[in-house]
Amino acid sequence: MGTKCWISGLKYYLKVYLVTHLCILLALTKAEEVSNATTVIDPSSIGTTLEQFNNISSTEDSTTPMPNNSTYDSSTPTSTGTETPEVKVLQKQVQPTDCSQREKSRNQPVASSSSRLRKCCPLGENLDFYRENQSDSMCDNAVLNFEPTIISAVLYDNCIEDLEITTELPIEIGNPCNSSFQYEDSEDLFFVLQDGSLLIIDKNGNESYTVQENYCLDQDKSGHMLAFVCITQVEEVSKAKIIIVAIMMLISMPCLLLVSYLHLTLKLLRNLHGWSLALMSLCLACGYFVHSIVHIYGIPSGGFIGYVIQFFILSFFFWFFCICCNVLLNIWYKLPRYVQFNKMWTIVNFGVYCAFAIVGPAILVTLTVQKGLPGMPSYFQKGLTESIRESQRYFIPPVSTLLGLSFLAMVVAFFGFQRIKTDGYLRANEDEKNSNSPIRQFDQQKYEDVKKDAKCVALLGIIIILAWLFEIVTFYSPGNEVYLLLCDMINGLQGLWIMLIFLVVRRRRTIILRWWYDRGTHTISEGTELQPVNKPLNPT
């Protein structure tokens, strides 16, 4: 009897034990299902949450209260309408109302005066993009306005809090990447943060957001937003090379100022040709001085100061073209037609040159500002990418065109000298012998002066064109070879070569040396030099 009772009790406790363990097992299985339901992210819900974050969607859930600041949680799912009531309750308990329950990121975007939105193409232009080959991308006239979304945000772990503060950033043009990775708005969302960095959120994934500082953003003509994030950046020119070339420019500056001073002070050099040479040298001296100071002291070259440098350097080349045109005018018009400008017409002629040398560079600088391009000329830069080469569209092509036209003008002037030599004053002298009526005398002295001026301009053109060719070589060459540094140094000493020209041309050397011996009085004494210098009959 006792044994039967013991067996019955054992069976009872065994049943209780099995039922208890079965209940525990069912409870654990249910909990695991709920847990799995709360960690699955519905990709479609991410787009809806991002639309709320960007204020794109016009409809909101009236039953769910929204916090004061918009938030995006990249790890917490949203309801899809298919969950059980238990899952919905658990999601409501787990999902935070804002990002305050998450850890704040260490690196926060902070707006500063140097914050820029980086646009790939110039203002008023869109990407003309061939998707099969990224290297074929280029810019074309804009069809759509470039309006990226700029936000002020606080970054948390897998969560972004929009402060809903209206933010505007200046635009910086150019692609800083040597090689880059492309993102498209069909797969990602792009937001520009208050410090100018790019926030990228994957539409179709559950990974965290990424923030990129080295990028450029633009859209193609179909309206697709494209972002190019740098894999490798364009290498900057070494500081040592910048200082060396800047010192060469500073050496050129006093030489150029001396040339300007002599042509504005000495009476025998103070004519239309001398005034033009003086202002040409002065423009190059100002451009070199500001350019070298900016790079030696690390002053930001963007904005106004870059446009000032661009104006002075461009004006130098415009003045050289005016000087070539002045030689052409003398040899093809004034001398054959016995034209002598009086003082008023000389001033008018000089005023035309001034207007051309000021208005021309001003137009190019205005176009540069309008496109949002940096005004800094190509010195100290390497045209390694299409973006950098595109930034020089209003400097390198205009200067190359002016130097080409100047060379053409000097070639035409050469044939003008040949024409005068064979048919000019020789014919006039023969006509005077065979005619009883007096005829106008050919100004042979003026012819000789114009010929010496043309010789000076030809030598000057050789120096300027060679220096420009050196600049083109260093800009388009990708390496850091020693010969490229030598080319930059020769270009930086351009002012020294210009001054040496006046020691090569004998007439100017004679005038300058006589002034040096009699400096302070500006009076040329007799017998100081071997070659006498005659005063020109007119100031042209």
Coordinates of C-alpha atoms in Angstrom, one line a residue:
M1 CA 0.0 0.0 0.0
G2 CA 2.7 2.4 0.9
T3 CA 4.5 1.5 -2.3
K4 CA 1.5 2.3 -4.5
C5 CA 1.1 5.7 -2.8
W6 CA 4.7 6.5 -3.4
I7 CA 4.4 5.6 -7.1
S8 CA 1.2 7.7 -7.4
G9 CA 2.9 10.7 -5.8
L10 CA 5.9 10.3 -8.1
K11 CA 3.6 10.3 -11.2
Y12 CA 1.8 13.4 -10.0
Y13 CA 5.0 15.4 -9.4
L14 CA 6.4 14.2 -12.8
K15 CA 3.3 15.5 -14.5
V16 CA 3.6 18.8 -12.7
Y17 CA 7.3 19.0 -13.7
L18 CA 6.6 18.3 -17.3
V19 CA 3.8 20.8 -17.6
T20 CA 5.9 23.4 -15.9
H21 CA 8.8 23.0 -18.2
L22 CA 6.5 22.9 -21.2
C23 CA 5.0 26.2 -20.2
I24 CA 8.4 27.7 -19.7
L25 CA 9.5 26.5 -23.1
L26 CA 6.4 28.0 -24.8
A27 CA 7.0 31.3 -23.0
L28 CA 10.6 31.4 -24.2
T29 CA 9.5 30.6 -27.7
K30 CA 7.0 33.4 -27.7
A31 CA 9.5 35.9 -26.3
E32 CA 12.0 34.9 -29.0
E33 CA 9.4 35.6 -31.7
V34 CA 8.6 39.0 -30.2
S35 CA 12.3 39.8 -30.0
N36 CA 12.9 38.9 -33.6
A37 CA 9.9 41.0 -34.6
T38 CA 11.4 44.1 -33.0
T39 CA 14.9 43.9 -34.6
V40 CA 13.7 43.4 -38.2
I41 CA 13.9 46.7 -40.2
D42 CA 11.5 47.2 -43.0
P43 CA 13.3 49.0 -45.9
S44 CA 10.1 50.6 -47.0
S45 CA 9.7 52.2 -43.6
I46 CA 13.0 53.9 -43.8
G47 CA 11.9 56.0 -46.8
T48 CA 8.8 57.1 -44.9
T49 CA 10.9 58.0 -41.8
L50 CA 13.3 60.0 -44.0
E51 CA 10.5 61.8 -45.7
Q52 CA 9.3 62.9 -42.3
F53 CA 12.8 63.9 -41.4
N54 CA 13.2 66.0 -44.6
N55 CA 9.7 67.4 -44.4
I56 CA 8.9 66.0 -47.8
S57 CA 5.8 64.0 -46.9
S58 CA 2.7 66.1 -46.6
T59 CA 0.8 63.5 -44.5
E60 CA 1.5 62.4 -40.9
D61 CA 0.0 59.9 -38.6
S62 CA -2.5 61.8 -36.6
T63 CA -2.6 59.2 -33.8
T64 CA 1.2 59.4 -33.1
P65 CA 2.5 62.5 -31.4
M66 CA 5.6 64.0 -33.0
P67 CA 8.4 65.5 -30.9
N68 CA 9.5 69.1 -31.3
N69 CA 12.6 68.3 -33.3
S70 CA 12.5 65.8 -36.2
T71 CA 14.5 62.7 -35.6
Y72 CA 15.6 59.8 -37.8
D73 CA 16.5 56.5 -36.1
S74 CA 18.5 54.2 -38.4
S75 CA 18.2 51.2 -36.2
T76 CA 14.6 51.2 -34.8
P77 CA 11.8 49.9 -37.0
T78 CA 8.5 51.4 -37.6
S79 CA 5.1 49.7 -37.7
T80 CA 4.1 48.1 -41.0
G81 CA 0.6 47.2 -40.0
T82 CA 1.1 43.4 -39.8
E83 CA 2.5 43.0 -36.3
T84 CA 0.5 41.4 -33.5
P85 CA -0.8 43.6 -30.7
E86 CA 1.9 42.3 -28.4
V87 CA 4.6 43.3 -30.9
K88 CA 3.1 46.8 -31.3
V89 CA 3.1 47.3 -27.6
L90 CA 6.7 46.1 -27.3
Q91 CA 7.8 48.4 -30.2
K92 CA 6.1 51.3 -28.5
Q93 CA 8.0 50.6 -25.4
V94 CA 11.4 50.2 -27.1
Q95 CA 11.2 53.0 -29.7
P96 CA 12.5 56.4 -28.3
T97 CA 10.5 59.6 -28.9
D98 CA 13.8 61.4 -29.8
C99 CA 17.5 60.9 -29.9
S100 CA 18.2 61.9 -26.3
Q101 CA 18.2 58.2 -25.2
R102 CA 21.1 57.5 -27.5
E103 CA 24.8 58.3 -27.2
K104 CA 25.9 61.5 -28.9
S105 CA 28.6 61.1 -31.6
R106 CA 32.0 62.5 -30.7
N107 CA 32.4 64.4 -34.0
Q108 CA 29.7 67.0 -34.3
P109 CA 29.2 69.3 -37.3
V110 CA 30.0 72.9 -36.2
A111 CA 29.4 75.8 -38.6
S112 CA 32.3 78.2 -39.2
S113 CA 33.3 81.0 -41.5
S114 CA 35.2 78.5 -43.7
S115 CA 32.1 76.2 -44.1
R116 CA 31.3 75.6 -47.8
L117 CA 28.9 73.6 -49.8
R118 CA 31.0 71.9 -52.5
K119 CA 29.4 72.0 -56.0
C120 CA 31.1 70.1 -58.8
C121 CA 30.2 72.4 -61.7
P122 CA 30.3 76.2 -61.9
L123 CA 27.1 78.1 -61.0
G124 CA 24.5 78.0 -63.8
E125 CA 25.8 74.6 -65.0
N126 CA 24.8 70.9 -64.5
L127 CA 26.6 67.7 -64.9
D128 CA 26.5 66.3 -68.4
F129 CA 27.1 62.7 -67.2
Y130 CA 27.8 59.5 -69.1
R131 CA 27.1 56.7 -66.7
E132 CA 29.1 54.1 -68.5
N133 CA 32.4 56.0 -67.8
Q134 CA 32.7 58.4 -64.9
S135 CA 35.8 60.0 -66.4
D136 CA 33.7 61.3 -69.2
S137 CA 31.6 63.5 -66.9
M138 CA 31.7 67.2 -67.7
C139 CA 29.6 70.3 -67.2
D140 CA 27.1 72.0 -69.4
N141 CA 24.6 74.9 -69.2
A142 CA 22.1 74.4 -66.5
V143 CA 18.6 73.1 -67.1
L144 CA 17.6 72.7 -63.5
N145 CA 18.4 74.8 -60.4
F146 CA 20.8 73.4 -57.9
E147 CA 18.9 73.3 -54.6
P148 CA 20.4 70.7 -52.2
T149 CA 18.9 70.3 -48.7
I150 CA 21.0 72.0 -46.0
I151 CA 20.2 71.1 -42.4
S152 CA 21.5 71.9 -38.9
A153 CA 21.7 68.6 -37.1
V154 CA 23.0 66.8 -34.0
L155 CA 24.4 63.4 -34.6
Y156 CA 23.8 60.4 -32.3
D157 CA 24.5 56.7 -32.5
N158 CA 22.3 55.6 -35.5
C159 CA 20.1 58.6 -34.9
I160 CA 20.0 62.2 -36.3
E161 CA 18.2 65.1 -34.7
D162 CA 17.3 68.0 -37.0
L163 CA 17.4 71.3 -35.2
E164 CA 15.1 72.8 -37.8
I165 CA 17.2 75.9 -38.1
T166 CA 17.4 77.6 -41.5
T167 CA 21.0 77.3 -42.7
E168 CA 22.6 78.9 -45.8
L169 CA 26.2 78.1 -46.9
P170 CA 28.3 79.7 -49.6
I171 CA 29.1 77.5 -52.5
E172 CA 32.7 76.4 -53.4
I173 CA 33.1 75.2 -56.9
G174 CA 35.3 72.2 -57.9
N175 CA 35.9 68.6 -57.3
P176 CA 38.7 68.0 -54.8
C177 CA 39.0 64.3 -55.7
N178 CA 41.7 62.7 -57.7
S179 CA 39.7 59.4 -57.6
S180 CA 36.2 59.2 -56.2
F181 CA 33.3 56.9 -55.4
Q182 CA 29.9 57.9 -56.9
Y183 CA 26.6 58.0 -55.0
E184 CA 23.2 58.6 -56.6
D185 CA 20.0 59.8 -55.1
S186 CA 18.2 56.7 -56.4
E187 CA 19.9 54.7 -53.7
D188 CA 20.9 57.3 -51.1
L189 CA 19.6 60.5 -49.6
F190 CA 21.9 63.5 -49.4
F191 CA 21.9 66.3 -46.8
V192 CA 24.5 69.0 -46.4
L193 CA 25.2 69.7 -42.7
Q194 CA 25.9 73.1 -41.2
D195 CA 29.7 72.7 -41.4
G196 CA 29.5 71.9 -45.2
S197 CA 30.0 68.1 -44.8
L198 CA 27.8 65.7 -46.7
L199 CA 25.4 63.4 -44.8
I200 CA 24.6 60.2 -46.8
I201 CA 21.8 57.8 -45.7
D202 CA 21.2 54.6 -47.5
K203 CA 17.5 54.2 -48.5
N204 CA 17.5 50.5 -48.9
G205 CA 19.7 49.3 -46.1
N206 CA 19.8 49.3 -42.3
E207 CA 23.3 50.5 -41.9
S208 CA 24.2 53.7 -40.1
Y209 CA 24.6 57.0 -41.9
T210 CA 27.9 58.3 -43.1
V211 CA 29.4 61.8 -43.1
Q212 CA 31.9 62.8 -45.7
E213 CA 34.0 66.0 -45.7
N214 CA 35.9 65.6 -49.0
Y215 CA 33.2 65.5 -51.7
C216 CA 31.4 67.5 -54.4
L217 CA 27.7 67.4 -55.1
D218 CA 25.7 68.3 -58.2
Q219 CA 22.8 67.1 -60.4
D220 CA 22.5 66.1 -64.0
K221 CA 20.1 67.4 -66.5
S222 CA 17.5 64.7 -65.6
G223 CA 17.4 66.0 -62.1
H224 CA 19.3 63.1 -60.4
M225 CA 21.5 64.3 -57.6
L226 CA 25.0 62.9 -57.7
A227 CA 27.7 62.9 -55.0
F228 CA 31.4 62.2 -55.6
V229 CA 33.2 61.2 -52.4
C230 CA 37.0 61.2 -52.5
I231 CA 38.9 58.0 -52.4
T232 CA 42.2 60.0 -52.9
Q233 CA 42.5 63.7 -52.9
V234 CA 44.4 66.0 -55.3
E235 CA 47.9 66.5 -53.8
E236 CA 48.7 70.0 -52.8
V237 CA 51.8 71.8 -53.9
S238 CA 54.5 71.5 -51.2
K239 CA 55.0 74.5 -49.0
A240 CA 58.7 74.6 -49.8
K241 CA 58.1 74.9 -53.5
I242 CA 55.5 77.7 -52.9
I243 CA 57.9 79.7 -50.8
I244 CA 60.7 79.3 -53.3
V245 CA 58.6 80.6 -56.2
A246 CA 57.0 83.3 -54.1
I247 CA 60.5 84.6 -53.2
M248 CA 61.3 84.7 -57.0
M249 CA 58.2 86.8 -57.4
L250 CA 59.3 89.2 -54.7
I251 CA 62.7 89.5 -56.4
S252 CA 60.9 90.4 -59.6
M253 CA 58.8 93.1 -57.9
P254 CA 61.6 95.8 -57.4
C255 CA 62.8 95.2 -61.0
L256 CA 59.4 95.8 -62.4
L257 CA 58.9 98.9 -60.2
L258 CA 62.3 100.3 -61.4
V259 CA 61.1 99.8 -65.1
S260 CA 57.9 101.7 -64.3
Y261 CA 59.7 104.5 -62.5
L262 CA 62.2 105.0 -65.3
H263 CA 59.5 105.2 -68.1
L264 CA 57.4 107.6 -66.1
T265 CA 60.3 109.8 -65.0
L266 CA 62.9 110.1 -67.8
K267 CA 61.8 112.6 -70.4
L268 CA 63.3 110.6 -73.3
L269 CA 61.3 107.5 -72.3
R270 CA 58.1 109.3 -71.3
N271 CA 56.0 108.8 -74.4
L272 CA 53.0 106.6 -75.4
H273 CA 55.2 103.5 -75.6
G274 CA 56.9 104.3 -72.3
W275 CA 53.6 104.9 -70.5
S276 CA 52.2 101.6 -71.6
L277 CA 55.4 99.8 -70.6
A278 CA 55.3 101.4 -67.2
L279 CA 51.7 100.4 -66.5
M280 CA 52.3 96.9 -67.8
S281 CA 55.2 96.4 -65.4
L282 CA 53.3 98.0 -62.5
C283 CA 50.4 95.6 -63.0
L284 CA 52.7 92.5 -63.0
A285 CA 54.5 93.9 -59.9
C286 CA 51.2 94.3 -58.0
G287 CA 50.0 90.8 -59.0
Y288 CA 53.2 89.2 -58.0
F289 CA 53.4 91.0 -54.7
V290 CA 49.9 90.1 -53.6
H291 CA 50.2 86.5 -54.9
S292 CA 53.5 85.9 -53.1
I293 CA 52.3 87.4 -49.8
V294 CA 49.1 85.3 -49.9
H295 CA 51.0 82.0 -50.2
I296 CA 53.9 82.8 -47.9
Y297 CA 51.7 83.7 -45.0
G298 CA 49.0 81.2 -45.8
I299 CA 46.2 83.8 -46.3
P300 CA 43.0 82.3 -47.8
S301 CA 43.1 83.0 -51.5
G302 CA 39.4 82.6 -52.1
G303 CA 37.0 85.4 -52.6
F304 CA 38.0 89.0 -53.2
I305 CA 41.8 88.7 -52.9
G306 CA 41.9 86.0 -55.5
Y307 CA 39.9 88.2 -58.0
V308 CA 42.3 91.1 -57.3
I309 CA 45.3 88.9 -58.3
Q310 CA 43.5 87.7 -61.4
F311 CA 42.7 91.2 -62.5
F312 CA 46.4 92.5 -62.2
I313 CA 47.9 89.4 -63.9
L314 CA 45.3 89.7 -66.7
S315 CA 45.9 93.4 -67.1
F316 CA 49.6 92.8 -67.6
F317 CA 48.9 90.6 -70.6
F318 CA 46.3 93.1 -72.0
W319 CA 48.9 95.9 -71.7
F320 CA 51.5 93.9 -73.6
F321 CA 48.9 93.4 -76.4
C322 CA 48.4 97.2 -76.4
I323 CA 52.1 97.8 -76.8
C324 CA 52.2 95.4 -79.8
C325 CA 49.3 97.2 -81.3
N326 CA 51.0 100.5 -80.8
V327 CA 54.0 99.3 -82.8
L328 CA 51.6 98.1 -85.5
L329 CA 49.8 101.5 -85.6
N330 CA 53.1 103.4 -86.0
I331 CA 54.5 101.3 -88.7
W332 CA 51.3 100.8 -90.8
Y333 CA 49.5 104.1 -90.3
K334 CA 51.5 107.0 -88.7
L335 CA 54.7 106.7 -90.6
P336 CA 53.4 105.9 -94.1
R337 CA 50.8 108.7 -93.8
Y338 CA 53.0 111.2 -92.1
V339 CA 50.7 111.4 -89.2
Q340 CA 51.9 113.1 -86.0
F341 CA 49.5 113.1 -83.0
N342 CA 49.4 116.2 -81.0
K343 CA 49.3 116.1 -77.2
M344 CA 45.5 115.8 -77.1
W345 CA 45.3 112.9 -79.5
T346 CA 48.2 111.2 -77.8
I347 CA 46.2 111.3 -74.5
V348 CA 43.1 110.0 -76.3
N349 CA 45.2 107.1 -77.8
F350 CA 46.6 106.3 -74.3
G351 CA 43.1 106.5 -72.9
V352 CA 41.9 103.9 -75.4
Y353 CA 44.7 101.6 -74.3
C354 CA 43.8 102.1 -70.6
A355 CA 40.2 101.4 -71.2
F356 CA 41.0 98.2 -73.1
A357 CA 43.5 97.1 -70.4
I358 CA 41.0 97.7 -67.6
V359 CA 37.6 96.7 -69.1
G360 CA 39.0 93.5 -70.6
P361 CA 40.3 92.0 -67.3
A362 CA 37.2 93.4 -65.5
I363 CA 34.9 91.4 -67.8
L364 CA 36.8 88.2 -67.3
V365 CA 36.9 88.7 -63.5
T366 CA 33.1 89.4 -63.6
L367 CA 32.5 86.2 -65.5
T368 CA 34.6 84.3 -63.0
V369 CA 32.6 85.7 -60.1
Q370 CA 29.3 84.9 -61.8
K371 CA 30.3 81.3 -62.3
G372 CA 31.5 81.0 -58.7
L373 CA 35.0 80.0 -59.8
P374 CA 38.1 80.8 -57.7
G375 CA 39.9 83.9 -59.0
M376 CA 43.4 82.7 -58.2
P377 CA 45.4 82.2 -61.4
S378 CA 47.0 78.9 -62.3
Y379 CA 50.3 79.6 -60.5
F380 CA 51.0 77.1 -57.7
Q381 CA 48.4 74.8 -59.1
K382 CA 48.4 71.5 -60.9
G383 CA 45.7 70.7 -63.5
L384 CA 45.4 67.1 -62.4
T385 CA 41.6 66.9 -62.7
E386 CA 39.0 68.3 -65.1
S387 CA 37.6 70.4 -62.3
I388 CA 40.9 72.2 -61.7
R389 CA 41.4 72.8 -65.4
E390 CA 37.9 74.1 -65.7
S391 CA 38.5 76.6 -62.9
Q392 CA 41.1 78.4 -65.2
R393 CA 38.6 78.9 -68.1
Y394 CA 38.8 82.7 -67.7
F395 CA 42.6 82.8 -67.3
I396 CA 44.5 80.4 -69.4
P397 CA 42.5 80.6 -72.6
P398 CA 42.3 84.4 -72.6
V399 CA 46.0 84.8 -71.9
S400 CA 46.9 82.3 -74.6
T401 CA 44.7 84.1 -77.1
L402 CA 46.2 87.5 -76.2
L403 CA 49.8 86.2 -76.6
G404 CA 48.9 84.6 -79.9
L405 CA 47.4 87.8 -81.2
S406 CA 50.4 89.7 -79.9
F407 CA 52.7 87.4 -81.8
L408 CA 50.6 87.9 -84.9
A409 CA 50.8 91.7 -84.5
M410 CA 54.6 91.6 -84.3
V411 CA 54.7 89.4 -87.5
V412 CA 52.5 91.9 -89.3
A413 CA 54.7 94.8 -88.0
F414 CA 57.8 93.0 -89.4
F415 CA 56.3 93.1 -92.9
G416 CA 55.4 96.8 -92.2
F417 CA 59.0 97.6 -91.6
Q418 CA 60.0 95.8 -94.8
R419 CA 57.4 97.8 -96.7
I420 CA 58.7 101.1 -95.2
K421 CA 62.3 100.1 -95.9
T422 CA 61.7 99.4 -99.6
D423 CA 58.9 101.9 -100.5
G424 CA 58.9 104.5 -97.7
Y425 CA 61.5 107.1 -97.2
L426 CA 63.6 105.9 -100.1
R427 CA 60.8 106.6 -102.5
A428 CA 60.1 109.9 -100.8
N429 CA 63.7 111.0 -101.2
E430 CA 63.7 110.0 -104.9
D431 CA 60.4 111.9 -105.5
E432 CA 62.0 114.9 -103.8
K433 CA 64.9 114.9 -106.3
N434 CA 62.7 114.5 -109.4
S435 CA 60.1 117.0 -108.4
N436 CA 60.2 120.8 -108.3
S437 CA 57.3 121.1 -105.8
P438 CA 58.2 120.4 -102.2
I439 CA 56.8 117.2 -100.6
R440 CA 56.5 116.2 -97.0
Q441 CA 59.7 114.8 -95.5
F442 CA 59.6 111.2 -94.2
D443 CA 60.4 111.3 -90.5
Q444 CA 63.4 109.0 -90.5
Q445 CA 64.3 109.7 -86.9
K446 CA 60.8 108.6 -85.8
Y447 CA 61.2 105.5 -88.0
E448 CA 64.4 104.6 -86.1
D449 CA 62.8 105.2 -82.8
V450 CA 59.8 103.0 -83.7
K451 CA 62.3 100.3 -85.0
K452 CA 64.1 100.3 -81.6
D453 CA 60.9 100.2 -79.7
A454 CA 59.8 97.2 -81.9
K455 CA 63.1 95.5 -81.1
C456 CA 62.5 96.0 -77.4
V457 CA 58.9 94.7 -77.7
A458 CA 60.1 91.6 -79.7
L459 CA 62.6 90.7 -77.0
L460 CA 59.9 91.4 -74.4
G461 CA 57.5 89.1 -76.3
I462 CA 60.1 86.3 -76.3
I463 CA 60.4 86.5 -72.5
I464 CA 56.7 86.7 -71.9
I465 CA 55.7 83.9 -74.3
L466 CA 58.5 81.6 -73.0
A467 CA 57.5 82.2 -69.4
W468 CA 53.9 81.5 -70.3
L469 CA 54.8 78.2 -72.0
F470 CA 56.7 77.3 -68.8
E471 CA 53.6 78.0 -66.8
I472 CA 51.5 75.8 -69.1
V473 CA 54.0 73.0 -68.8
T474 CA 54.0 73.1 -65.0
F475 CA 50.2 73.3 -64.8
Y476 CA 49.4 70.4 -67.1
S477 CA 52.3 68.1 -66.0
P478 CA 51.3 65.7 -63.2
G479 CA 54.7 65.0 -61.7
N480 CA 57.0 66.8 -59.2
E481 CA 60.2 66.6 -61.3
V482 CA 62.9 69.1 -60.7
Y483 CA 62.6 70.7 -64.1
L484 CA 59.0 71.7 -63.3
L485 CA 60.3 73.7 -60.2
L486 CA 62.9 75.3 -62.5
C487 CA 60.2 76.3 -64.9
D488 CA 58.3 77.9 -62.0
M489 CA 61.4 79.8 -60.9
I490 CA 62.0 81.1 -64.4
N491 CA 58.4 82.3 -64.5
G492 CA 58.6 83.9 -61.1
L493 CA 61.7 85.8 -62.2
Q494 CA 59.9 87.3 -65.2
G495 CA 60.3 90.8 -63.8
L496 CA 64.1 90.4 -63.7
W497 CA 64.2 89.3 -67.4
I498 CA 62.0 92.3 -68.3
M499 CA 64.5 94.7 -66.7
L500 CA 67.5 93.1 -68.4
I501 CA 65.9 93.7 -71.8
F502 CA 66.5 97.4 -71.3
L503 CA 70.2 96.7 -70.8
V504 CA 70.2 94.8 -74.1
V505 CA 68.5 97.4 -76.2
R506 CA 71.3 100.0 -76.7
R507 CA 69.1 103.1 -76.9
R508 CA 67.4 102.4 -73.6
R509 CA 70.6 101.3 -72.0
T510 CA 72.3 104.6 -73.0
I511 CA 69.4 106.6 -71.6
I512 CA 69.3 104.6 -68.3
L513 CA 73.1 104.7 -67.8
R514 CA 73.3 108.4 -68.4
W515 CA 70.5 108.9 -65.9
W516 CA 72.4 106.7 -63.5
Y517 CA 75.6 108.8 -63.8
D518 CA 73.5 112.0 -63.4
R519 CA 70.9 110.6 -61.1
G520 CA 69.0 113.2 -59.1
T521 CA 68.9 115.8 -61.7
H522 CA 67.4 113.8 -64.6
T523 CA 69.7 115.9 -66.9
I524 CA 71.8 114.0 -69.4
S525 CA 75.3 115.5 -69.6
E526 CA 77.4 115.5 -72.7
G527 CA 80.0 112.8 -73.3
T528 CA 78.7 110.4 -70.6
E529 CA 77.9 107.7 -73.1
L530 CA 79.4 106.8 -76.5
Q531 CA 76.2 106.9 -78.4
P532 CA 74.2 110.2 -78.6
V533 CA 70.5 110.0 -78.1
N534 CA 68.2 112.4 -80.0
K535 CA 65.0 113.6 -78.5
P536 CA 62.0 112.4 -80.5
L537 CA 59.9 115.0 -82.3
N538 CA 56.6 113.9 -80.8
P539 CA 55.5 111.9 -77.8
T540 CA 54.2 108.9 -79.7

